[in-house]
Structure formats: structure tokens, C-alpha cells
Amino acid sequence: MQEAAIVILNYNGKKMLERFLPSVLSNSIFPIIVADNASTDDSIEFLKSHYPQIQHLHLAENTGFAGGYNKALGQLKGAYEYYILLNSDVEVTKGWDRGLIEFLKRNTQVASVQPKITSAQFVGLFDYAGAGGGFLDELGYPYCRGRIFDSIENDLGQYDDNIEVDWSSGACMAIRASDFHDHGGFDDRFFAHMEEIDLCWRIRSSGRKIYYLGSVEVRHLGGGTLARNSTKKTMLNFRNSLLMLHKNLPKSKFLRVYVTRLILDLLAMLVFVVKGKIGDVNAVLKAQIGFFSLKNIDYRHSMASNLPSGSNKNIKSILWHYYVKGKKQFTML
């Protein structure tokens, strides 16, 4: 069994590969594998002609981030001790991959770790996806050190520490192959968005830990597949958040949380109406319908539990802190 592999899931990402793959090649020591999610552009032809040394995995259909990685890592099962999942739109720094893997080797109780993730587009700012470490409030809303909703902090070294977190970002996460496979991988139903948060919740419910490593930095562009203002992204985030809560909370706890979430979703729809974002209104409706159509496909984890948190803040509602109390940064919570 080999030590580790960097696995990049690609879907119509030739431009991203052109821009960011040279950084990964020049700054990494582990082999790079590109898993192609049935792209319709000339990504594979580009890789074959420019980077013949890179292994390709060809997937027959586009099953999203969740299904694509499940299929790709299923093909690699037994070949590597660790996987590093990396978005195609990420610029890495020297020694980044070795730093993540060495941290996992030193800390056997840790299943997954993410680096500090800053913006490739806005230099000096944290990135939306993962930033300085990700957490969940008691209603299942994710937030990060360095990014709460749309408020992004400057990276001033304030999160250069190593801490336990609730989830590691799918933009760049190192994970033990055994933990990934033993916990069932990603939930295919999610397609994209929040599948890594769900997996990390299941992992933590079994007593394993998730960490953030501030001494390693990567820079993420974001929006390479779905723009942040995409109504499809809105639908996926709302729907998948409910799916995650349904499968990971005890039934009685979920029902109480769902009532609150339904009220908040209705308020969100009202805000979208006021802002003239009718597409987002429809997206929230589709999310609710999609949740009820998918939740009956039984995937409830046998170790469903109250939401465990790596944060010592135990935030009940990040929405309340952010919109009512005006706390826009993690240090204000």
C-alpha cells in the first residue's frame, strides 16, 4: 500500500486545470490522480497531451462531488493509506501535502485535517469554503473562523493555530482512507455541497476527530463549477442541510430542529422576495420538496447523536448572532 495520493475531481474544468495544476505539480510530493466526472469539454485530451505522467480515472457519468469521489476512491481502495481531496481551482504552497499527511501520522485519533484556506481571487482574505476552520451551530448552519456567511476576514495570522473543528473543507482535505471507507464515504444523495460536513459529523459521532492545520496554506478560487449566486447552489445548500440533520440527529431532536428550520426557510424566502430574487425563492421550495423526496431513502446512520462540536462556543444560532447581534467575526461570538 502506498502512502498517499492527491485526488482531483474534474468536471469540464480544463481552464482550472490549466491555471492551477502547475502549482500542484511543482509543490507536491505525492502522486496526483485526476478523476474525470464525465466531462464534455476537452479536459482529458488536455491532460493527456500536457501531463501524460498524471493518472486519469474516467467516470461514466457526472454524479456530482459526492458520487464522483465515491466512485473514484472506490477504485483506489486498498492502494493508499491517505487521500488528499483537492478542488481543481486550488493553488497550493510548497510542502502542503507532506504537512497534512505528517499531521495525520502524528495524531492517530484524527481522521481528517484541512489547511488554512485563503482566497486565490482576493489576496489576503480568507476563502469562503473552509477558511480558518469550520463549525456547525445547533441548527446545522455551517460557519468558519475567518468567514461567517458573506463576511470575510483578512488573514492577519489570527488563525495560524491547530485546532479541533466540526468539519474539514472539501476544497482541500486530507483523510485516512480507512476512515473514509469505514464511514461509508460521502452520501450520493447530496450530489454537491455539505457532503463533507455530513461525513465529518458521522466520523465525529464514532469518536474520531477532525482538525484544522493553520501552518499549511492553500488558496482557493471558488465558484469553478457553480457560481455562489447560482440558484442550484441555493437549492443544494438548503436541501442538503436538512438531509444532514435528518440522518444524523435522533428522530425527536430532528423534529424539533426541523420546525425551527422550516420557519427560518420561510423567512429566507420572504427576504428573497423583497430582494427580487425569485429564482432563490423557487430554489428554497425545491429544496423542501427535494428533502421530502429523498429523506425516505433510508441512510440514517446507526450512531445518530446530538450535534457534537469541536468548538467551545456551542453556538445555538449563528443566524441570531450574525443578523440580530451584529457579530460578523468568529472572535466576536
mmCIF file of C-alpha atoms in Angstrom:
data_model
loop_
_atom_site.group_PDB
_atom_site.id
_atom_site.type_symbol
_atom_site.label_atom_id
_atom_site.label_comp_id
_atom_site.label_asym_id
_atom_site.label_seq_id
_atom_site.Cartn_x
_atom_site.Cartn_y
_atom_site.Cartn_z
ATOM 1 C CA MET A 1 0.000 0.000 0.000
ATOM 2 C CA GLN A 2 1.315 3.430 -0.953
ATOM 3 C CA GLU A 3 1.306 6.335 1.477
ATOM 4 C CA ALA A 4 -0.957 8.970 -0.095
ATOM 5 C CA ALA A 5 -2.475 10.280 -3.305
ATOM 6 C CA ILE A 6 -3.803 13.708 -4.277
ATOM 7 C CA VAL A 7 -7.160 13.153 -5.962
ATOM 8 C CA ILE A 8 -8.640 15.972 -8.041
ATOM 9 C CA LEU A 9 -12.226 15.573 -9.215
ATOM 10 C CA ASN A 10 -12.715 17.313 -12.552
ATOM 11 C CA TYR A 11 -15.855 18.281 -14.423
ATOM 12 C CA ASN A 12 -15.437 20.477 -17.504
ATOM 13 C CA GLY A 13 -12.527 22.107 -15.732
ATOM 14 C CA LYS A 14 -9.890 22.499 -18.430
ATOM 15 C CA LYS A 15 -9.414 26.198 -17.631
ATOM 16 C CA MET A 16 -8.981 25.427 -13.931
ATOM 17 C CA LEU A 17 -6.506 22.656 -14.687
ATOM 18 C CA GLU A 18 -4.525 24.942 -16.981
ATOM 19 C CA ARG A 19 -4.292 27.593 -14.302
ATOM 20 C CA PHE A 20 -3.832 25.601 -11.090
ATOM 21 C CA LEU A 21 -2.342 22.208 -11.964
ATOM 22 C CA PRO A 22 1.206 23.604 -12.464
ATOM 23 C CA SER A 23 1.151 24.787 -8.832
ATOM 24 C CA VAL A 24 0.106 21.345 -7.619
ATOM 25 C CA LEU A 25 2.774 19.608 -9.690
ATOM 26 C CA SER A 26 5.596 21.879 -8.592
ATOM 27 C CA ASN A 27 4.745 21.928 -4.876
ATOM 28 C CA SER A 28 3.647 18.349 -4.179
ATOM 29 C CA ILE A 29 5.488 15.115 -3.435
ATOM 30 C CA PHE A 30 2.601 12.644 -3.636
ATOM 31 C CA PRO A 31 1.181 11.278 -6.891
ATOM 32 C CA ILE A 32 -1.665 13.219 -8.495
ATOM 33 C CA ILE A 33 -4.756 11.471 -9.811
ATOM 34 C CA VAL A 34 -7.430 13.295 -11.817
ATOM 35 C CA ALA A 35 -10.852 11.646 -11.657
ATOM 36 C CA ASP A 36 -12.957 12.937 -14.531
ATOM 37 C CA ASN A 37 -16.685 13.184 -13.828
ATOM 38 C CA ALA A 38 -17.801 12.569 -17.436
ATOM 39 C CA SER A 39 -16.615 15.961 -18.692
ATOM 40 C CA THR A 40 -17.898 17.191 -22.035
ATOM 41 C CA ASP A 41 -15.056 19.629 -22.644
ATOM 42 C CA ASP A 42 -11.547 18.587 -23.712
ATOM 43 C CA SER A 43 -10.146 18.261 -20.181
ATOM 44 C CA ILE A 44 -8.898 14.720 -20.701
ATOM 45 C CA GLU A 45 -7.322 15.499 -24.063
ATOM 46 C CA PHE A 46 -5.547 18.443 -22.432
ATOM 47 C CA LEU A 47 -4.203 16.253 -19.620
ATOM 48 C CA LYS A 48 -3.065 13.517 -21.993
ATOM 49 C CA SER A 49 -1.169 15.954 -24.181
ATOM 50 C CA HIS A 50 0.317 18.209 -21.473
ATOM 51 C CA TYR A 51 0.565 15.961 -18.399
ATOM 52 C CA PRO A 52 0.905 12.332 -19.526
ATOM 53 C CA GLN A 53 2.511 11.466 -16.183
ATOM 54 C CA ILE A 54 -0.747 12.112 -14.319
ATOM 55 C CA GLN A 55 -3.051 9.139 -13.782
ATOM 56 C CA HIS A 56 -6.629 9.555 -15.021
ATOM 57 C CA LEU A 57 -9.758 7.859 -13.765
ATOM 58 C CA HIS A 58 -12.711 8.006 -16.161
ATOM 59 C CA LEU A 59 -16.179 8.040 -14.610
ATOM 60 C CA ALA A 60 -19.100 7.079 -16.836
ATOM 61 C CA GLU A 61 -21.494 9.797 -15.650
ATOM 62 C CA ASN A 62 -21.484 13.014 -13.676
ATOM 63 C CA THR A 63 -22.720 12.099 -10.204
ATOM 64 C CA GLY A 64 -21.547 15.314 -8.575
ATOM 65 C CA PHE A 65 -18.869 15.872 -5.963
ATOM 66 C CA ALA A 66 -20.251 13.196 -3.639
ATOM 67 C CA GLY A 67 -20.869 10.427 -6.151
ATOM 68 C CA GLY A 68 -17.800 11.259 -8.205
ATOM 69 C CA TYR A 69 -15.422 10.987 -5.275
ATOM 70 C CA ASN A 70 -17.162 7.849 -4.012
ATOM 71 C CA LYS A 71 -16.616 6.144 -7.356
ATOM 72 C CA ALA A 72 -13.053 7.400 -7.746
ATOM 73 C CA LEU A 73 -11.933 6.495 -4.230
ATOM 74 C CA GLY A 74 -13.726 3.168 -4.550
ATOM 75 C CA GLN A 75 -11.362 2.375 -7.415
ATOM 76 C CA LEU A 76 -8.392 3.386 -5.248
ATOM 77 C CA LYS A 77 -9.456 1.467 -2.135
ATOM 78 C CA GLY A 78 -6.590 -0.570 -0.745
ATOM 79 C CA ALA A 79 -3.954 1.267 -2.786
ATOM 80 C CA TYR A 80 -3.329 4.252 -0.473
ATOM 81 C CA GLU A 81 -3.298 4.872 3.264
ATOM 82 C CA TYR A 82 -4.366 8.506 2.900
ATOM 83 C CA TYR A 83 -6.282 10.569 0.357
ATOM 84 C CA ILE A 84 -5.932 14.293 -0.191
ATOM 85 C CA LEU A 85 -9.078 15.603 -1.879
ATOM 86 C CA LEU A 86 -8.323 18.794 -3.774
ATOM 87 C CA ASN A 87 -10.541 21.027 -5.878
ATOM 88 C CA SER A 88 -9.257 21.782 -9.365
ATOM 89 C CA ASP A 89 -9.290 25.535 -8.608
ATOM 90 C CA VAL A 90 -6.812 25.477 -5.726
ATOM 91 C CA GLU A 91 -3.278 26.868 -5.707
ATOM 92 C CA VAL A 92 -1.026 25.107 -3.213
ATOM 93 C CA THR A 93 2.178 26.049 -1.401
ATOM 94 C CA LYS A 94 5.448 24.193 -1.004
ATOM 95 C CA GLY A 95 5.224 21.177 1.295
ATOM 96 C CA TRP A 96 1.468 21.473 1.731
ATOM 97 C CA ASP A 97 0.707 17.801 1.100
ATOM 98 C CA ARG A 98 3.507 16.465 3.294
ATOM 99 C CA GLY A 99 2.419 18.823 6.085
ATOM 100 C CA LEU A 100 -1.147 17.497 6.077
ATOM 101 C CA ILE A 101 -0.134 13.835 5.944
ATOM 102 C CA GLU A 102 2.524 14.166 8.639
ATOM 103 C CA PHE A 103 -0.073 15.750 10.916
ATOM 104 C CA LEU A 104 -2.358 12.737 10.448
ATOM 105 C CA LYS A 105 0.535 10.344 11.048
ATOM 106 C CA ARG A 106 1.416 12.080 14.324
ATOM 107 C CA ASN A 107 -2.197 12.244 15.523
ATOM 108 C CA THR A 108 -3.757 8.826 15.165
ATOM 109 C CA GLN A 109 -7.089 9.920 16.694
ATOM 110 C CA VAL A 110 -7.596 12.442 13.877
ATOM 111 C CA ALA A 111 -9.468 11.176 10.823
ATOM 112 C CA SER A 112 -9.245 14.271 8.626
ATOM 113 C CA VAL A 113 -7.474 17.618 8.525
ATOM 114 C CA GLN A 114 -7.757 20.727 6.372
ATOM 115 C CA PRO A 115 -5.229 23.546 5.854
ATOM 116 C CA LYS A 116 -5.826 27.264 6.136
ATOM 117 C CA ILE A 117 -7.766 28.194 3.004
ATOM 118 C CA THR A 118 -7.396 31.727 1.697
ATOM 119 C CA SER A 119 -8.723 33.352 -1.456
ATOM 120 C CA ALA A 120 -6.939 32.986 -4.789
ATOM 121 C CA GLN A 121 -9.011 35.853 -6.166
ATOM 122 C CA PHE A 122 -8.749 38.357 -3.306
ATOM 123 C CA VAL A 123 -5.222 38.112 -1.927
ATOM 124 C CA GLY A 124 -5.027 38.496 1.836
ATOM 125 C CA LEU A 125 -8.600 37.417 2.508
ATOM 126 C CA PHE A 126 -9.862 34.093 3.755
ATOM 127 C CA ASP A 127 -11.803 31.904 1.374
ATOM 128 C CA TYR A 128 -15.495 31.136 1.692
ATOM 129 C CA ALA A 129 -15.039 27.341 1.706
ATOM 130 C CA GLY A 130 -13.369 26.332 4.951
ATOM 131 C CA ALA A 131 -11.336 29.456 5.757
ATOM 132 C CA GLY A 132 -9.756 29.080 9.223
ATOM 133 C CA GLY A 133 -11.718 26.000 10.263
ATOM 134 C CA GLY A 134 -15.386 25.029 10.043
ATOM 135 C CA PHE A 135 -18.077 24.679 12.693
ATOM 136 C CA LEU A 136 -21.828 23.993 12.963
ATOM 137 C CA ASP A 137 -24.400 25.688 15.141
ATOM 138 C CA GLU A 138 -27.162 23.716 16.839
ATOM 139 C CA LEU A 139 -29.486 24.192 13.860
ATOM 140 C CA GLY A 140 -26.936 22.749 11.438
ATOM 141 C CA TYR A 141 -25.794 26.030 9.856
ATOM 142 C CA PRO A 142 -22.077 25.983 8.970
ATOM 143 C CA TYR A 143 -19.723 28.873 9.671
ATOM 144 C CA CYS A 144 -15.965 29.343 9.750
ATOM 145 C CA ARG A 145 -13.259 31.189 11.538
ATOM 146 C CA GLY A 146 -12.491 33.896 9.016
ATOM 147 C CA ARG A 147 -15.895 33.650 7.269
ATOM 148 C CA ILE A 148 -19.389 33.918 8.668
ATOM 149 C CA PHE A 149 -21.972 33.979 5.881
ATOM 150 C CA ASP A 150 -20.748 36.711 3.493
ATOM 151 C CA SER A 151 -18.438 38.469 5.974
ATOM 152 C CA ILE A 152 -14.852 37.564 5.090
ATOM 153 C CA GLU A 153 -11.899 38.443 7.326
ATOM 154 C CA ASN A 154 -8.393 39.486 6.332
ATOM 155 C CA ASP A 155 -5.780 36.853 7.079
ATOM 156 C CA LEU A 156 -3.579 38.523 9.698
ATOM 157 C CA GLY A 157 -2.228 35.292 11.119
ATOM 158 C CA GLN A 158 -5.020 35.134 13.699
ATOM 159 C CA TYR A 159 -5.856 31.552 12.734
ATOM 160 C CA ASP A 160 -2.383 30.101 12.309
ATOM 161 C CA ASP A 161 -3.019 27.584 15.091
ATOM 162 C CA ASN A 162 -4.036 23.920 15.079
ATOM 163 C CA ILE A 163 -7.500 23.266 16.492
ATOM 164 C CA GLU A 164 -10.222 20.639 16.520
ATOM 165 C CA VAL A 165 -13.125 21.604 14.258
ATOM 166 C CA ASP A 166 -16.524 20.251 13.248
ATOM 167 C CA TRP A 167 -15.731 19.681 9.578
ATOM 168 C CA SER A 168 -12.923 19.817 7.062
ATOM 169 C CA SER A 169 -13.497 21.552 3.738
ATOM 170 C CA GLY A 170 -13.998 19.549 0.574
ATOM 171 C CA ALA A 171 -11.937 22.179 -1.243
ATOM 172 C CA CYS A 172 -8.854 20.656 0.386
ATOM 173 C CA MET A 173 -8.984 17.877 2.937
ATOM 174 C CA ALA A 174 -6.660 15.048 3.870
ATOM 175 C CA ILE A 175 -8.410 11.964 5.207
ATOM 176 C CA ARG A 176 -7.396 8.476 6.199
ATOM 177 C CA ALA A 177 -8.637 6.021 3.588
ATOM 178 C CA SER A 178 -9.855 3.707 6.347
ATOM 179 C CA ASP A 179 -11.975 6.460 7.916
ATOM 180 C CA PHE A 180 -13.455 7.445 4.562
ATOM 181 C CA HIS A 181 -14.465 3.914 3.611
ATOM 182 C CA ASP A 182 -15.384 2.666 7.102
ATOM 183 C CA HIS A 183 -17.876 5.522 7.494
ATOM 184 C CA GLY A 184 -19.484 4.963 4.105
ATOM 185 C CA GLY A 185 -17.850 7.810 2.195
ATOM 186 C CA PHE A 186 -19.988 10.704 1.009
ATOM 187 C CA ASP A 187 -23.751 10.400 0.733
ATOM 188 C CA ASP A 188 -24.503 10.240 -3.013
ATOM 189 C CA ARG A 189 -27.867 11.921 -2.463
ATOM 190 C CA PHE A 190 -26.154 15.230 -1.681
ATOM 191 C CA PHE A 191 -24.676 15.478 -5.208
ATOM 192 C CA ALA A 192 -22.699 18.569 -4.174
ATOM 193 C CA HIS A 193 -22.423 20.883 -1.143
ATOM 194 C CA MET A 194 -22.282 19.902 2.542
ATOM 195 C CA GLU A 195 -21.451 16.253 1.832
ATOM 196 C CA GLU A 196 -18.103 16.705 3.578
ATOM 197 C CA ILE A 197 -19.833 18.236 6.631
ATOM 198 C CA ASP A 198 -22.152 15.246 6.793
ATOM 199 C CA LEU A 199 -19.263 12.783 6.531
ATOM 200 C CA CYS A 200 -17.315 14.622 9.231
ATOM 201 C CA TRP A 201 -20.362 14.555 11.531
ATOM 202 C CA ARG A 202 -20.629 10.793 11.107
ATOM 203 C CA ILE A 203 -16.912 10.404 11.739
ATOM 204 C CA ARG A 204 -17.050 12.513 14.900
ATOM 205 C CA SER A 205 -20.074 10.579 16.157
ATOM 206 C CA SER A 206 -17.873 7.483 16.187
ATOM 207 C CA GLY A 207 -15.346 9.207 18.451
ATOM 208 C CA ARG A 208 -12.830 10.241 15.796
ATOM 209 C CA LYS A 209 -11.624 13.844 15.411
ATOM 210 C CA ILE A 210 -11.433 16.464 12.656
ATOM 211 C CA TYR A 211 -8.709 19.113 12.713
ATOM 212 C CA TYR A 212 -7.569 22.374 11.148
ATOM 213 C CA LEU A 213 -3.853 22.921 10.491
ATOM 214 C CA GLY A 214 -3.025 26.627 10.283
ATOM 215 C CA SER A 215 0.643 26.125 9.418
ATOM 216 C CA VAL A 216 -0.300 24.897 5.932
ATOM 217 C CA GLU A 217 -1.986 27.239 3.452
ATOM 218 C CA VAL A 218 -3.702 26.806 0.099
ATOM 219 C CA ARG A 219 -5.547 29.399 -1.995
ATOM 220 C CA HIS A 220 -8.978 28.620 -3.435
ATOM 221 C CA LEU A 221 -10.682 30.394 -6.331
ATOM 222 C CA GLY A 222 -14.226 29.080 -5.736
ATOM 223 C CA GLY A 223 -17.261 29.025 -7.999
ATOM 224 C CA GLY A 224 -15.492 26.936 -10.621
ATOM 225 C CA THR A 225 -18.472 24.613 -11.142
ATOM 226 C CA LEU A 226 -21.393 26.542 -9.631
ATOM 227 C CA ALA A 227 -21.256 30.298 -9.060
ATOM 228 C CA ARG A 228 -22.002 31.403 -5.485
ATOM 229 C CA ASN A 229 -25.146 33.203 -6.675
ATOM 230 C CA SER A 230 -26.415 30.115 -8.522
ATOM 231 C CA THR A 231 -29.992 29.146 -7.674
ATOM 232 C CA LYS A 232 -28.978 25.495 -7.988
ATOM 233 C CA LYS A 233 -26.367 26.091 -5.305
ATOM 234 C CA THR A 234 -29.058 27.698 -3.126
ATOM 235 C CA MET A 235 -31.282 24.659 -3.565
ATOM 236 C CA LEU A 236 -28.491 22.195 -2.799
ATOM 237 C CA ASN A 237 -27.393 24.026 0.338
ATOM 238 C CA PHE A 238 -30.915 24.286 1.769
ATOM 239 C CA ARG A 239 -31.861 20.709 0.853
ATOM 240 C CA ASN A 240 -28.623 19.074 1.915
ATOM 241 C CA SER A 241 -28.597 20.842 5.259
ATOM 242 C CA LEU A 242 -31.958 19.239 6.056
ATOM 243 C CA LEU A 243 -30.783 15.833 4.815
ATOM 244 C CA MET A 244 -27.732 16.059 7.037
ATOM 245 C CA LEU A 245 -29.806 16.898 10.104
ATOM 246 C CA HIS A 246 -32.347 14.153 9.355
ATOM 247 C CA LYS A 247 -29.779 11.393 9.109
ATOM 248 C CA ASN A 248 -27.502 12.468 11.960
ATOM 249 C CA LEU A 249 -29.880 13.608 14.699
ATOM 250 C CA PRO A 250 -32.138 11.367 16.795
ATOM 251 C CA LYS A 251 -35.682 11.495 15.422
ATOM 252 C CA SER A 252 -37.157 13.506 18.313
ATOM 253 C CA LYS A 253 -34.332 16.050 18.144
ATOM 254 C CA PHE A 254 -34.629 16.345 14.372
ATOM 255 C CA LEU A 255 -38.355 17.093 14.520
ATOM 256 C CA ARG A 256 -37.773 19.972 16.944
ATOM 257 C CA VAL A 257 -34.934 21.373 14.840
ATOM 258 C CA TYR A 258 -36.902 20.955 11.605
ATOM 259 C CA VAL A 259 -39.778 23.125 12.848
ATOM 260 C CA THR A 260 -37.315 25.936 13.540
ATOM 261 C CA ARG A 261 -35.578 25.418 10.222
ATOM 262 C CA LEU A 262 -38.889 25.499 8.346
ATOM 263 C CA ILE A 263 -39.717 28.866 9.898
ATOM 264 C CA LEU A 264 -36.262 30.169 9.004
ATOM 265 C CA ASP A 265 -36.590 28.883 5.432
ATOM 266 C CA LEU A 266 -39.892 30.744 5.101
ATOM 267 C CA LEU A 267 -38.212 33.904 6.388
ATOM 268 C CA ALA A 268 -35.397 33.396 3.880
ATOM 269 C CA MET A 269 -37.953 33.134 1.100
ATOM 270 C CA LEU A 270 -39.539 36.398 2.254
ATOM 271 C CA VAL A 271 -36.140 38.112 2.177
ATOM 272 C CA PHE A 272 -35.542 36.771 -1.345
ATOM 273 C CA VAL A 273 -38.936 38.143 -2.436
ATOM 274 C CA VAL A 274 -38.083 41.602 -1.050
ATOM 275 C CA LYS A 275 -34.757 41.492 -2.894
ATOM 276 C CA GLY A 276 -36.442 40.379 -6.108
ATOM 277 C CA LYS A 277 -34.599 37.054 -6.142
ATOM 278 C CA ILE A 278 -37.499 34.940 -7.324
ATOM 279 C CA GLY A 279 -35.138 32.213 -8.551
ATOM 280 C CA ASP A 280 -33.891 31.764 -4.992
ATOM 281 C CA VAL A 281 -37.478 31.610 -3.698
ATOM 282 C CA ASN A 282 -38.132 28.736 -6.097
ATOM 283 C CA ALA A 283 -34.832 27.144 -5.054
ATOM 284 C CA VAL A 284 -35.887 27.016 -1.383
ATOM 285 C CA LEU A 285 -39.239 25.487 -2.388
ATOM 286 C CA LYS A 286 -37.422 22.884 -4.484
ATOM 287 C CA ALA A 287 -35.123 22.201 -1.534
ATOM 288 C CA GLN A 288 -38.049 21.389 0.748
ATOM 289 C CA ILE A 289 -39.656 19.167 -1.886
ATOM 290 C CA GLY A 290 -36.322 17.532 -2.642
ATOM 291 C CA PHE A 291 -35.694 16.843 1.032
ATOM 292 C CA PHE A 292 -39.014 15.025 1.465
ATOM 293 C CA SER A 293 -38.483 13.017 -1.709
ATOM 294 C CA LEU A 294 -35.001 11.901 -0.638
ATOM 295 C CA LYS A 295 -35.308 11.503 3.118
ATOM 296 C CA ASN A 296 -37.286 8.267 2.768
ATOM 297 C CA ILE A 297 -34.309 6.643 1.070
ATOM 298 C CA ASP A 298 -33.020 5.251 4.340
ATOM 299 C CA TYR A 299 -29.469 6.341 5.048
ATOM 300 C CA ARG A 300 -29.870 7.158 8.722
ATOM 301 C CA HIS A 301 -26.606 6.447 10.464
ATOM 302 C CA SER A 302 -26.781 3.948 13.300
ATOM 303 C CA MET A 303 -24.847 6.308 15.592
ATOM 304 C CA ALA A 304 -27.185 9.304 15.247
ATOM 305 C CA SER A 305 -26.486 11.713 18.089
ATOM 306 C CA ASN A 306 -26.842 15.263 19.234
ATOM 307 C CA LEU A 307 -24.653 17.537 17.195
ATOM 308 C CA PRO A 308 -21.111 17.221 18.600
ATOM 309 C CA SER A 309 -18.992 20.325 18.316
ATOM 310 C CA GLY A 310 -15.263 20.867 18.131
ATOM 311 C CA SER A 311 -15.856 24.492 19.147
ATOM 312 C CA ASN A 312 -16.027 25.507 22.787
ATOM 313 C CA LYS A 313 -18.507 28.244 21.877
ATOM 314 C CA ASN A 314 -21.572 25.973 21.462
ATOM 315 C CA ILE A 315 -23.432 28.422 19.251
ATOM 316 C CA LYS A 316 -27.188 27.782 19.233
ATOM 317 C CA SER A 317 -27.910 30.022 16.235
ATOM 318 C CA ILE A 318 -25.263 31.663 14.107
ATOM 319 C CA LEU A 319 -28.098 33.499 12.331
ATOM 320 C CA TRP A 320 -29.071 35.187 15.603
ATOM 321 C CA HIS A 321 -25.505 36.226 16.388
ATOM 322 C CA TYR A 322 -24.870 37.494 12.865
ATOM 323 C CA TYR A 323 -28.103 39.248 11.868
ATOM 324 C CA VAL A 324 -29.532 40.301 15.231
ATOM 325 C CA LYS A 325 -26.489 40.854 17.436
ATOM 326 C CA GLY A 326 -24.259 42.030 14.579
ATOM 327 C CA LYS A 327 -21.380 39.676 15.333
ATOM 328 C CA LYS A 328 -19.672 39.350 11.972
ATOM 329 C CA GLN A 329 -16.419 37.717 13.049
ATOM 330 C CA PHE A 330 -15.650 34.487 14.888
ATOM 331 C CA THR A 331 -13.805 36.281 17.694
ATOM 332 C CA MET A 332 -16.995 38.253 18.469
ATOM 333 C CA LEU A 333 -19.052 35.132 19.169
#
